[in-house]
XYZ file of C-alpha atoms in Angstrom:
677
model
C 105.162 87.155 63.023
C 106.162 88.740 60.664
C 103.927 89.635 56.887
C 105.458 89.480 53.822
C 105.551 91.873 50.839
C 101.706 92.414 49.659
C 100.251 92.429 46.078
C 99.795 95.916 44.785
C 98.761 94.662 41.546
C 95.457 92.445 43.440
C 92.614 92.915 42.304
C 89.233 93.875 45.000
C 86.712 94.469 41.846
C 85.125 96.680 39.679
C 82.526 99.264 41.494
C 79.864 101.092 40.372
C 80.930 104.647 39.194
C 80.373 107.749 41.004
C 81.125 111.643 40.911
C 83.332 112.856 42.331
C 87.778 114.281 42.969
C 90.305 110.886 43.801
C 90.803 112.163 47.822
C 91.717 110.717 51.226
C 89.124 112.169 53.048
C 90.482 110.442 55.857
C 93.720 109.215 57.354
C 94.789 107.676 59.805
C 96.648 108.548 63.241
C 94.786 111.823 63.676
C 97.034 115.648 62.582
C 96.980 118.764 62.003
C 99.289 118.198 58.986
C 96.359 116.800 57.281
C 93.484 118.366 57.593
C 94.669 121.545 57.857
C 98.376 121.873 56.501
C 100.192 122.816 60.069
C 102.157 121.289 61.459
C 101.666 121.740 64.968
C 100.200 121.448 66.843
C 100.724 116.674 66.723
C 97.392 116.181 67.889
C 99.211 111.895 68.314
C 102.470 111.083 70.007
C 102.851 107.830 71.137
C 105.406 105.785 74.002
C 107.417 103.634 72.305
C 106.386 100.804 70.888
C 103.292 101.746 71.908
C 101.045 99.667 69.140
C 98.563 101.996 66.975
C 96.537 101.873 63.781
C 97.077 102.852 59.723
C 93.406 103.184 58.336
C 93.037 105.581 55.137
C 89.707 106.290 53.312
C 90.984 106.661 49.691
C 87.680 107.753 47.149
C 89.112 106.870 43.577
C 87.719 108.825 41.143
C 85.170 107.684 39.237
C 84.125 104.195 36.756
C 87.846 103.676 39.364
C 88.522 101.281 42.413
C 91.753 101.180 44.640
C 94.205 97.424 44.031
C 96.476 98.515 45.685
C 97.987 101.011 48.839
C 100.653 101.431 50.523
C 101.305 103.203 54.719
C 105.347 104.466 55.425
C 106.383 106.294 57.720
C 109.560 108.570 57.321
C 109.880 108.071 54.055
C 109.890 103.742 54.994
C 107.228 101.139 53.178
C 105.839 99.781 56.146
C 102.663 97.561 55.741
C 105.821 94.727 54.178
C 108.934 93.382 55.555
C 110.903 94.747 58.860
C 113.493 97.347 57.794
C 117.277 95.767 58.085
C 119.055 95.443 60.793
C 115.988 93.520 62.530
C 116.757 90.270 64.229
C 114.225 87.871 65.188
C 113.632 88.737 68.047
C 113.574 92.358 68.432
C 110.134 93.190 67.498
C 108.399 94.757 70.589
C 111.762 95.863 72.313
C 114.573 96.461 69.810
C 114.752 100.102 69.767
C 115.715 99.558 65.540
C 113.441 102.564 64.586
C 110.555 101.569 62.559
C 108.864 97.791 64.118
C 105.731 95.878 61.954
C 105.691 93.046 64.772
C 102.542 90.765 64.244
C 101.266 94.314 61.783
C 98.327 92.768 59.350
C 97.461 94.758 55.991
C 93.665 94.521 54.938
C 91.103 96.285 53.125
C 87.398 96.995 53.405
C 85.361 98.354 49.994
C 81.713 99.150 49.572
C 80.342 96.239 48.911
C 83.655 93.634 49.310
C 83.751 90.702 51.989
C 82.097 90.577 54.940
C 84.451 91.008 58.143
C 82.976 91.916 61.742
C 79.400 91.382 63.027
C 77.849 94.609 60.533
C 79.893 93.644 57.584
C 82.188 95.410 55.547
C 79.663 98.332 55.284
C 80.888 101.887 55.041
C 79.205 104.797 56.156
C 76.812 107.165 53.766
C 77.797 109.441 51.624
C 80.431 107.992 50.697
C 81.062 107.539 47.353
C 79.665 103.536 45.873
C 83.580 102.904 44.946
C 85.616 103.848 47.731
C 87.748 101.844 49.591
C 88.798 101.842 53.875
C 92.936 100.921 53.580
C 94.499 99.478 57.053
C 97.747 98.281 58.791
C 96.713 97.213 61.850
C 98.832 96.713 65.066
C 102.080 99.565 63.571
C 104.494 100.795 66.331
C 107.642 102.892 66.189
C 110.488 103.018 68.492
C 112.320 106.064 67.968
C 111.558 109.917 69.735
C 110.238 112.856 67.693
C 107.428 113.160 64.805
C 107.269 111.459 62.383
C 105.814 111.820 59.320
C 103.694 108.924 57.513
C 101.858 108.786 53.887
C 99.310 106.651 52.691
C 100.199 105.721 48.380
C 96.537 103.802 47.158
C 97.319 102.956 43.855
C 94.159 103.188 41.026
C 92.693 100.489 38.620
C 93.288 103.644 36.437
C 97.184 103.537 37.186
C 96.576 106.793 39.185
C 98.377 106.850 43.002
C 96.444 108.588 45.270
C 98.136 110.192 48.022
C 97.428 111.582 52.217
C 99.884 112.834 54.675
C 100.101 113.039 58.105
C 101.868 113.192 61.613
C 103.046 111.470 64.497
C 105.395 111.960 67.388
C 106.934 108.812 69.531
C 107.636 110.534 73.191
C 110.474 109.464 74.409
C 111.294 108.447 78.045
C 114.021 110.258 80.577
C 115.709 108.006 82.610
C 114.650 109.721 85.900
C 115.881 106.321 89.067
C 113.005 104.363 90.627
C 110.322 103.304 89.000
C 106.897 102.693 89.684
C 105.488 99.340 90.720
C 102.205 100.140 91.463
C 100.316 102.621 89.647
C 96.198 103.801 91.567
C 93.949 105.868 89.119
C 91.449 106.959 91.290
C 88.569 109.326 89.403
C 85.686 110.109 90.509
C 83.321 110.459 87.482
C 81.802 114.283 86.350
C 83.507 115.209 89.242
C 84.364 119.172 89.518
C 86.192 121.320 91.944
C 82.011 122.803 92.950
C 81.694 118.646 93.224
C 85.023 118.882 96.042
C 84.177 121.223 97.843
C 80.668 120.774 98.793
C 81.995 117.210 99.746
C 84.464 118.446 102.357
C 81.788 120.978 102.751
C 79.334 118.600 104.487
C 81.790 115.624 105.894
C 84.186 118.103 107.219
C 82.924 121.267 108.340
C 83.935 124.749 108.553
C 84.589 126.921 111.798
C 85.093 131.337 111.143
C 85.925 129.846 107.504
C 88.416 127.798 108.081
C 88.096 123.632 107.067
C 87.268 121.752 109.501
C 89.636 119.218 108.412
C 90.435 117.781 105.132
C 88.900 114.885 102.646
C 91.342 112.475 101.546
C 92.053 112.928 98.592
C 92.803 117.239 99.754
C 96.248 115.657 101.344
C 97.855 114.114 98.683
C 100.978 116.733 97.986
C 100.482 117.447 93.908
C 98.059 119.347 92.053
C 97.599 120.096 88.843
C 94.136 121.076 86.587
C 93.681 118.992 83.030
C 92.047 120.535 80.523
C 89.139 117.515 79.106
C 88.105 117.809 75.673
C 87.373 115.767 73.550
C 89.051 114.610 70.146
C 86.018 115.873 68.451
C 84.214 118.402 71.216
C 85.040 120.791 73.715
C 82.762 118.746 76.317
C 83.397 115.536 76.769
C 81.602 112.128 77.661
C 83.113 109.387 80.044
C 83.919 107.227 77.222
C 87.218 109.601 75.547
C 87.044 111.343 78.868
C 88.017 107.919 80.913
C 90.380 106.849 76.961
C 92.664 110.097 77.020
C 94.685 109.227 80.083
C 95.338 105.615 79.513
C 96.641 105.849 75.601
C 97.531 109.269 75.591
C 95.528 109.947 72.278
C 92.285 112.257 71.582
C 89.417 109.916 70.447
C 86.306 110.963 69.455
C 82.845 110.821 72.186
C 81.804 107.558 72.410
C 83.706 106.068 71.494
C 87.790 103.814 74.120
C 90.587 102.575 72.697
C 89.428 103.299 68.763
C 90.046 106.689 66.417
C 86.588 107.649 64.418
C 86.337 105.092 60.629
C 84.533 105.428 57.506
C 82.960 101.257 58.299
C 79.110 100.696 60.383
C 81.073 98.364 62.740
C 81.423 99.561 66.149
C 84.675 96.831 66.940
C 86.869 97.227 63.030
C 87.734 100.864 64.425
C 91.266 101.369 64.414
C 93.154 100.587 67.432
C 95.171 102.375 70.107
C 97.452 100.285 72.378
C 96.321 100.821 76.098
C 98.076 101.278 79.698
C 97.339 98.715 80.660
C 97.617 96.646 77.049
C 101.294 98.146 77.189
C 102.179 97.134 80.315
C 100.970 94.449 81.123
C 103.282 93.026 76.934
C 106.505 95.483 78.997
C 105.864 94.147 82.312
C 103.992 92.049 83.141
C 101.552 93.896 84.866
C 97.613 92.959 86.198
C 94.472 94.892 85.201
C 91.810 96.149 87.861
C 88.959 97.887 87.107
C 86.183 98.502 89.524
C 83.879 100.434 89.513
C 79.983 101.159 91.532
C 78.732 101.356 87.443
C 77.462 98.726 85.507
C 81.146 96.957 84.030
C 80.275 97.830 80.407
C 80.245 101.712 81.459
C 82.111 103.945 79.466
C 84.282 104.327 81.871
C 85.318 100.909 82.908
C 85.338 99.956 79.036
C 87.787 102.461 78.659
C 90.634 100.555 80.452
C 90.611 97.797 78.561
C 87.880 97.368 75.581
C 87.909 98.789 72.146
C 85.358 100.234 70.300
C 83.006 103.350 68.439
C 79.917 102.283 70.779
C 80.363 102.793 74.359
C 76.887 101.428 74.630
C 77.046 98.232 72.582
C 77.172 95.943 76.167
C 78.077 92.585 75.624
C 80.579 92.384 72.933
C 81.964 95.123 75.540
C 82.413 92.578 78.184
C 83.060 89.642 76.048
C 86.457 92.023 75.226
C 87.111 92.069 78.821
C 86.911 88.455 78.486
C 88.332 87.702 75.348
C 90.903 89.944 75.602
C 92.309 89.725 79.021
C 95.237 87.627 77.865
C 96.513 90.950 76.278
C 95.840 93.680 79.758
C 96.282 91.654 82.670
C 92.805 91.867 83.706
C 92.543 90.116 86.832
C 90.107 92.640 88.894
C 86.711 93.302 87.701
C 84.060 94.269 89.776
C 81.136 96.869 89.545
C 77.474 96.132 88.694
C 76.231 94.601 85.537
C 75.018 91.247 86.394
C 72.915 91.270 83.097
C 75.654 91.459 80.014
C 76.608 88.337 81.345
C 73.984 85.968 82.187
C 72.548 83.663 79.057
C 70.154 84.668 76.858
C 69.282 82.044 74.187
C 65.727 83.756 72.771
C 67.901 86.390 72.083
C 65.062 89.035 72.575
C 64.709 91.279 75.306
C 61.323 92.482 75.037
C 60.008 91.445 76.731
C 62.442 91.415 79.762
C 64.544 87.806 80.467
C 62.852 86.596 83.683
C 67.237 86.465 84.523
C 67.644 89.838 83.782
C 69.863 89.048 81.201
C 70.256 92.111 78.263
C 72.803 89.901 76.277
C 71.781 90.098 72.668
C 73.994 89.490 69.268
C 73.144 93.179 67.594
C 75.380 95.214 70.514
C 78.198 91.870 70.542
C 81.405 91.711 68.381
C 83.725 90.071 65.713
C 86.721 91.385 64.232
C 87.574 91.158 61.102
C 90.618 88.935 60.068
C 93.381 92.116 59.870
C 92.581 92.826 63.539
C 93.033 88.883 64.986
C 96.071 89.353 63.209
C 97.364 92.222 63.493
C 97.333 92.384 67.286
C 96.045 88.710 67.524
C 93.105 88.731 69.748
C 90.317 86.420 69.588
C 87.909 86.609 66.669
C 84.952 87.325 68.945
C 80.764 85.277 67.990
C 77.533 86.708 68.189
C 76.884 84.557 71.381
C 73.971 85.863 73.652
C 73.343 82.519 74.640
C 77.020 82.952 76.254
C 76.803 82.216 79.812
C 79.741 84.832 80.847
C 80.178 84.287 84.155
C 80.754 80.192 83.547
C 83.416 81.682 81.378
C 84.790 84.170 84.015
C 85.272 81.597 86.452
C 86.323 79.221 83.768
C 89.566 81.262 83.985
C 89.831 81.536 87.534
C 87.911 84.240 88.267
C 86.358 83.859 92.169
C 82.938 85.072 91.678
C 80.999 87.483 93.886
C 77.240 88.194 94.070
C 77.007 89.479 96.925
C 78.868 91.590 99.672
C 78.791 88.224 101.663
C 80.161 86.044 99.042
C 83.215 88.508 98.450
C 83.956 89.099 101.509
C 83.568 84.742 101.956
C 86.167 84.569 98.717
C 88.420 85.819 100.960
C 87.970 83.588 103.777
C 91.081 82.103 103.260
C 93.844 84.417 101.990
C 93.145 86.249 98.711
C 92.007 85.450 95.372
C 94.141 84.912 91.945
C 91.806 86.206 90.229
C 88.019 88.083 90.604
C 84.961 88.598 89.696
C 82.490 90.873 91.695
C 78.844 92.155 89.811
C 76.219 92.999 92.984
C 73.358 94.213 90.743
C 72.139 93.856 87.209
C 73.733 97.364 85.767
C 75.139 100.017 87.488
C 74.612 99.715 91.547
C 73.254 101.732 94.762
C 73.720 104.975 95.409
C 76.004 104.803 98.810
C 72.701 107.454 100.049
C 70.589 104.498 99.999
C 73.326 101.942 100.464
C 73.937 103.714 104.134
C 70.746 103.679 104.551
C 70.153 100.484 103.941
C 72.873 100.028 106.945
C 71.538 101.766 108.722
C 67.953 99.846 109.166
C 66.011 101.514 106.369
C 66.615 98.785 103.125
C 62.918 99.921 101.271
C 65.407 101.841 97.987
C 67.716 98.356 98.010
C 64.948 95.859 99.091
C 63.452 97.597 95.781
C 65.917 97.616 94.034
C 66.623 93.425 94.438
C 69.990 93.536 95.877
C 70.182 94.860 99.184
C 73.571 93.069 99.814
C 76.010 95.679 98.473
C 79.214 96.358 99.381
C 80.981 99.655 99.397
C 83.594 101.588 97.380
C 85.898 101.720 100.191
C 85.197 97.178 100.714
C 85.609 97.425 96.805
C 89.585 99.075 96.233
C 90.576 97.231 99.614
C 90.071 93.832 98.209
C 90.648 94.759 95.045
C 94.364 96.163 95.774
C 95.061 92.994 97.984
C 93.709 90.655 94.798
C 96.299 93.038 92.368
C 98.977 92.506 95.040
C 99.927 89.355 94.554
C 102.042 90.407 91.550
C 105.027 90.470 92.014
C 105.054 92.923 88.489
C 102.879 94.869 89.496
C 99.911 96.646 88.611
C 97.269 98.815 86.823
C 93.971 100.245 88.822
C 91.051 102.013 88.463
C 88.526 102.792 90.462
C 85.318 104.708 89.720
C 83.035 106.108 91.797
C 80.525 106.536 88.920
C 76.947 108.191 89.984
C 78.655 111.798 91.049
C 77.969 112.281 87.799
C 75.522 109.588 87.464
C 73.262 112.106 89.821
C 74.677 115.441 88.985
C 72.810 114.796 85.665
C 69.704 113.646 87.402
C 70.814 117.382 89.628
C 70.052 114.607 92.537
C 72.548 116.571 94.700
C 71.477 115.428 98.597
C 72.301 112.027 96.551
C 76.153 112.964 94.660
C 77.412 114.628 97.300
C 77.426 111.242 99.486
C 78.983 110.234 96.060
C 81.450 111.761 96.558
C 82.408 111.288 99.964
C 82.153 107.016 99.247
C 84.719 107.705 96.802
C 87.004 109.605 99.085
C 86.581 106.615 101.324
C 88.777 104.174 98.049
C 90.695 106.964 97.521
C 91.678 106.955 101.286
C 92.389 103.297 101.218
C 93.852 103.635 98.142
C 96.751 106.378 100.213
C 97.174 104.078 102.986
C 98.348 101.477 100.884
C 100.968 103.693 98.680
C 101.998 104.267 101.749
C 102.716 101.006 102.998
C 103.712 99.933 99.572
C 105.705 103.487 98.473
C 106.847 101.905 94.851
C 103.048 103.023 93.625
C 101.443 106.315 92.606
C 98.006 107.525 92.717
C 96.309 110.121 90.675
C 93.314 111.617 91.510
C 90.975 113.106 88.870
C 88.186 113.410 86.738
C 87.212 112.864 83.483
C 85.455 115.629 83.543
C 82.918 118.200 85.072
C 78.757 117.141 85.024
C 75.556 119.638 85.702
C 78.140 122.727 86.059
C 77.997 122.616 89.899
C 77.931 125.437 92.147
C 77.501 125.846 95.828
C 75.666 129.083 95.756
C 74.382 129.142 99.570
C 72.921 127.681 102.357
C 69.137 127.414 103.188
C 67.989 130.348 106.087
C 65.352 127.970 107.196
C 65.589 125.020 109.095
C 65.222 121.589 107.931
C 61.616 121.315 109.481
C 60.572 125.128 108.055
C 61.525 123.979 104.570
C 59.723 120.972 104.441
C 56.595 122.446 105.173
C 57.049 124.955 103.323
C 58.373 122.952 100.181
C 57.671 126.047 96.967
C 59.915 127.878 98.982
C 62.255 128.072 96.009
C 64.746 130.457 95.207
C 62.711 132.163 98.987
C 64.944 130.828 101.033
C 68.976 131.009 98.983
C 71.124 132.812 101.466
C 74.282 134.074 99.724
C 76.984 135.546 100.752
C 77.311 135.613 104.129
C 73.570 134.810 104.531
C 74.712 131.110 103.637
C 76.921 130.736 107.238
C 78.628 127.418 107.543
C 76.484 124.414 107.598
C 76.844 121.819 109.793
C 76.203 118.780 109.586
C 76.819 115.672 112.300
C 78.509 112.802 111.122
C 77.935 109.230 112.069
C 80.212 106.372 113.571
C 79.895 104.848 109.382
C 82.056 107.887 107.947
C 78.535 108.938 106.289
C 76.000 112.228 107.283
C 73.444 111.588 109.814
C 71.209 113.091 107.047
C 71.627 115.770 104.701
C 69.006 117.282 105.475
C 69.512 119.988 108.796
C 69.418 123.466 109.144
C 70.316 125.896 107.051
C 71.150 123.405 104.716
C 73.726 123.830 101.629
C 72.277 124.424 98.653
C 73.843 123.809 95.256
C 72.193 125.288 91.778
C 73.741 124.061 88.843
C 74.869 125.286 85.026
C 74.276 123.279 82.750
C 70.564 121.813 84.439
C 67.745 120.599 81.901
C 64.032 121.737 84.153
C 63.646 120.890 87.363
C 61.293 120.803 90.421
C 63.163 121.992 93.749
C 62.124 122.501 96.938
C 66.120 121.948 98.445
C 64.932 118.262 100.100
C 66.789 114.446 99.112
C 64.416 112.288 97.786
C 63.372 109.339 98.683
C 63.446 107.064 96.045
C 66.609 107.995 93.327
C 65.289 109.204 90.101
C 64.567 106.583 87.742
C 67.947 104.575 85.592
C 66.815 103.209 81.999
C 70.011 100.783 82.123
C 68.163 99.003 84.833
C 66.088 95.951 83.987
C 63.589 95.975 86.936
C 63.427 99.504 87.881
C 61.294 100.750 90.836
C 58.455 101.726 89.993
C 59.449 104.380 93.336
C 61.293 106.219 90.832
C 60.906 109.842 89.652
C 60.979 108.973 85.421
C 62.618 111.722 85.674
C 64.068 115.533 87.400
C 61.393 117.109 84.858
C 57.854 115.376 87.294
C 60.080 114.576 89.594
C 58.544 117.182 92.711
C 56.535 118.818 90.165
C 53.464 118.993 92.671
C 55.336 119.460 95.898
C 58.800 122.264 94.514
C 59.320 125.225 92.308
C 60.092 124.832 88.940
C 63.872 125.566 87.780
C 64.361 126.648 84.754
C 67.974 125.243 82.522
C 69.699 125.955 79.909
C 70.127 122.630 78.315
C 67.183 121.084 76.630
C 66.198 116.979 77.985
C 65.073 116.360 81.712
C 69.132 115.616 82.646
C 72.017 117.923 83.362
C 74.759 117.620 81.089
C 78.719 117.648 81.590
C 80.167 120.719 80.677
C 83.965 121.808 78.973
C 85.030 123.039 82.295
C 89.170 121.930 83.499
C 88.536 119.952 86.234
C 91.513 119.224 89.817
C 94.287 116.615 89.343
C 95.293 115.210 92.803
C 98.688 113.355 92.799
C 100.597 110.894 95.915
C 103.498 108.788 95.779
C 106.270 107.983 93.777
C 106.843 110.606 90.964
C 104.142 112.792 91.650
C 105.644 115.743 91.338
C 104.977 115.550 87.353
C 101.770 116.010 87.955
C 101.481 120.391 88.403
C 100.515 123.649 86.097
C 97.991 122.533 83.414
C 98.065 119.797 81.521
C 96.224 118.192 78.152
C 93.499 114.466 79.686
C 96.273 113.010 77.085
C 99.806 114.262 79.146
C 98.751 111.768 82.198
C 99.064 108.627 79.932
C 102.673 110.321 79.512
C 103.748 111.099 83.116
C 102.951 107.608 84.024
C 104.502 105.642 81.052
C 107.342 108.116 82.822
C 107.265 107.558 86.253
C 106.838 103.458 85.600
C 109.162 102.817 82.598
C 111.376 105.568 82.965
C 111.037 106.471 85.830
C 110.601 109.356 88.231
C-alpha cells in the first residue's frame, strides 16, 4: 500500500507555553552526525530493503506548536509518494532506491490523541508543546551512506531541522546461500565459562585436554564486542537484539530504539532477521530457551518493545505477529503469561499461576499497525493464549512426556512447549531428578521437563519441514542466571547442557550442508575466572565449611581436577577431591563454602518459589561459609563489558574471524543467507 502526501498545514492544537529554544532533541535512527556532527562512525546500518522507522522529537519555540513535518533521505521527501519509476509490484524487492511501501506517519503530542496502552504521553522533562513525529517502516535498497533529515514546521511559520545518516550495507554475489541459520546463544557465557565446562566434562592430562566440547570443534572462531547503544555493559535484551537486527539497542529494549514517549510498545522499530528472511525467502522462525519465553533473549528475536519486563504483551506479540516473523516453534518456560487471569490481579497470586495483567500488555498506535501491517494488540489479561496458539495450528506440550508424544506420528507443523510457570529448572536439578533425587523438581511442581538437547532436536525436526529453511535461536539461559547467583556448580552444569545442544545442531549441519551454526553469548556474566582448585578432599571441604580462601590452591597447587562423567553425559558429582574453584570479578557479597547448594537460590520470577530455596547469595551458606566481599552492590553478580568468543560451523563459517561488533553478526548472516558464502 502506498500512502498519499501528508498535508503540511494540518493543525494539531494549541499547547501550553514553555521557555526553550526550538530544536530537535532526538533523531532516529541514531547517528553520530546528529549527536556530534561527525560523519563516522555510522551507527545505524541496514540490509537492502530492511525496514526501520524514522522519528524525531521536536521542541518548538514557546507559544508555537508543530503543524507539519517532512522526512527526507538524500534530499528526497519520503513520507509521500514513491519515487518516479516505482511500479505497483516493486515495493519491497525492486532495487529502485527509495522505497516507502506500507509506511505511515503520525505525530504524538503531549496533550494529544490517545494511542497505545499508555496513551500518547511524552516523557517527563520535555516542554508541553513538544511533539514526537514518526514515519514507519521505511526501507532503502541503495548501498552506501545516506543522509536523512527531518523538517518540522511550526504554527509560527518556522522550520526546525536536524540531520543524521545511516548506511545500507550491500550484499556481494557469493554463490551458495545458507538455507538454515542456527544461533546457539549461551547467555552470559564468556571464555572462562567455556573453559570451566571443558575442565569438568573432559579433564586434563599433563596439561593437555583429554577432549573438547562440541563448540570447541567448530573450525572458525572470532571475538565479539558486546556494548549496547547506551553502555559498555549490555543487558540481555540488546545483547541478543543487536545480533539479529544489525543495530544497537539500548539496555532493556529489544527490536526498537529509544524514544520520548512513555508507552513501551510504540518505540521506533527495526526489522529483525526473522522478519527480513521470512518476507524475502519464506523462512520459519524457531525460539528455544531454558528461561521463561518472555525473557530478553528469546523475545529479542521477534518482539518489539522498550521494556523487556512487559511479559503479557511480549508473549501476545509472539503469536499476533507470527505471520511477519514466521514463528513456528516456541519452547521454554513461561506458562504463567499464557494462562487466563480474569481478575487482572496477581496479588494474591491466582491459583493457576497466571501473571497476565493489563499493565504489562500492549496496544499499538495506528501508524505502527498500518505502517508495519501488524495486529493492533489488546489489553486482555483474560486471554487464554495457549488455546489461541492451538487454534493457530500449534501442537502444545506441557511436559517432556507430551513433547515426545507430539512426535509419535512424525513432526508436527508447529510446536509450542511450556514446561514450567517461569524459568525451567537447571540441568543440575533435572539430572538429579532423573537419577532419583527429585526433591528440587518436585518442589517446583514441574518434575517432567526436557533437557535442552531434546528441545533442540525436536525444534529442528519441525523447522526442517519448511523447504525454504529457517532461523533457529537456542538459548542456554541459566548459564547467566546461575552466574548472577554465583552458583558455580549449577552454571558449569548449564554450559555442559548447552554444549550437548550444540552437538545436536552440529550433527544437523553435518547432514544438511546448507546450514550455518554459530555459538556465542550475548555478554559475559559475573567476571568468572578459574582461580585454581581446592587443596583438600571433598570430605575435608565438607567438614570445614568456613575454610574459605585457605583451601584455594593457586598455580601448581591447583593441579588437574578430575570429574567422573556418568552415562547420561553429566558429571557423577561436582563435589570431587581437589575440585576446580571459581572466582568472580563482578561479584556481590556472598558466603562461600565451595560446596554445591542443595536447593537453587530463590528465583523471583517464579509464582510459587520453593520455600527451601535461599533468598539470595547474601544469606546462602551464611552460617557455614566464609564471607567473600564483592565489587558491586546488591546481592547478585553483574554482567561485564568483556569481549566474548564466537565459534562457527557450516556454510559461510569463514566470515566469522577476527574481532567484530555484535551488530556485524547480522550482516554476516545476511550475506550468507541472501548474498551467498
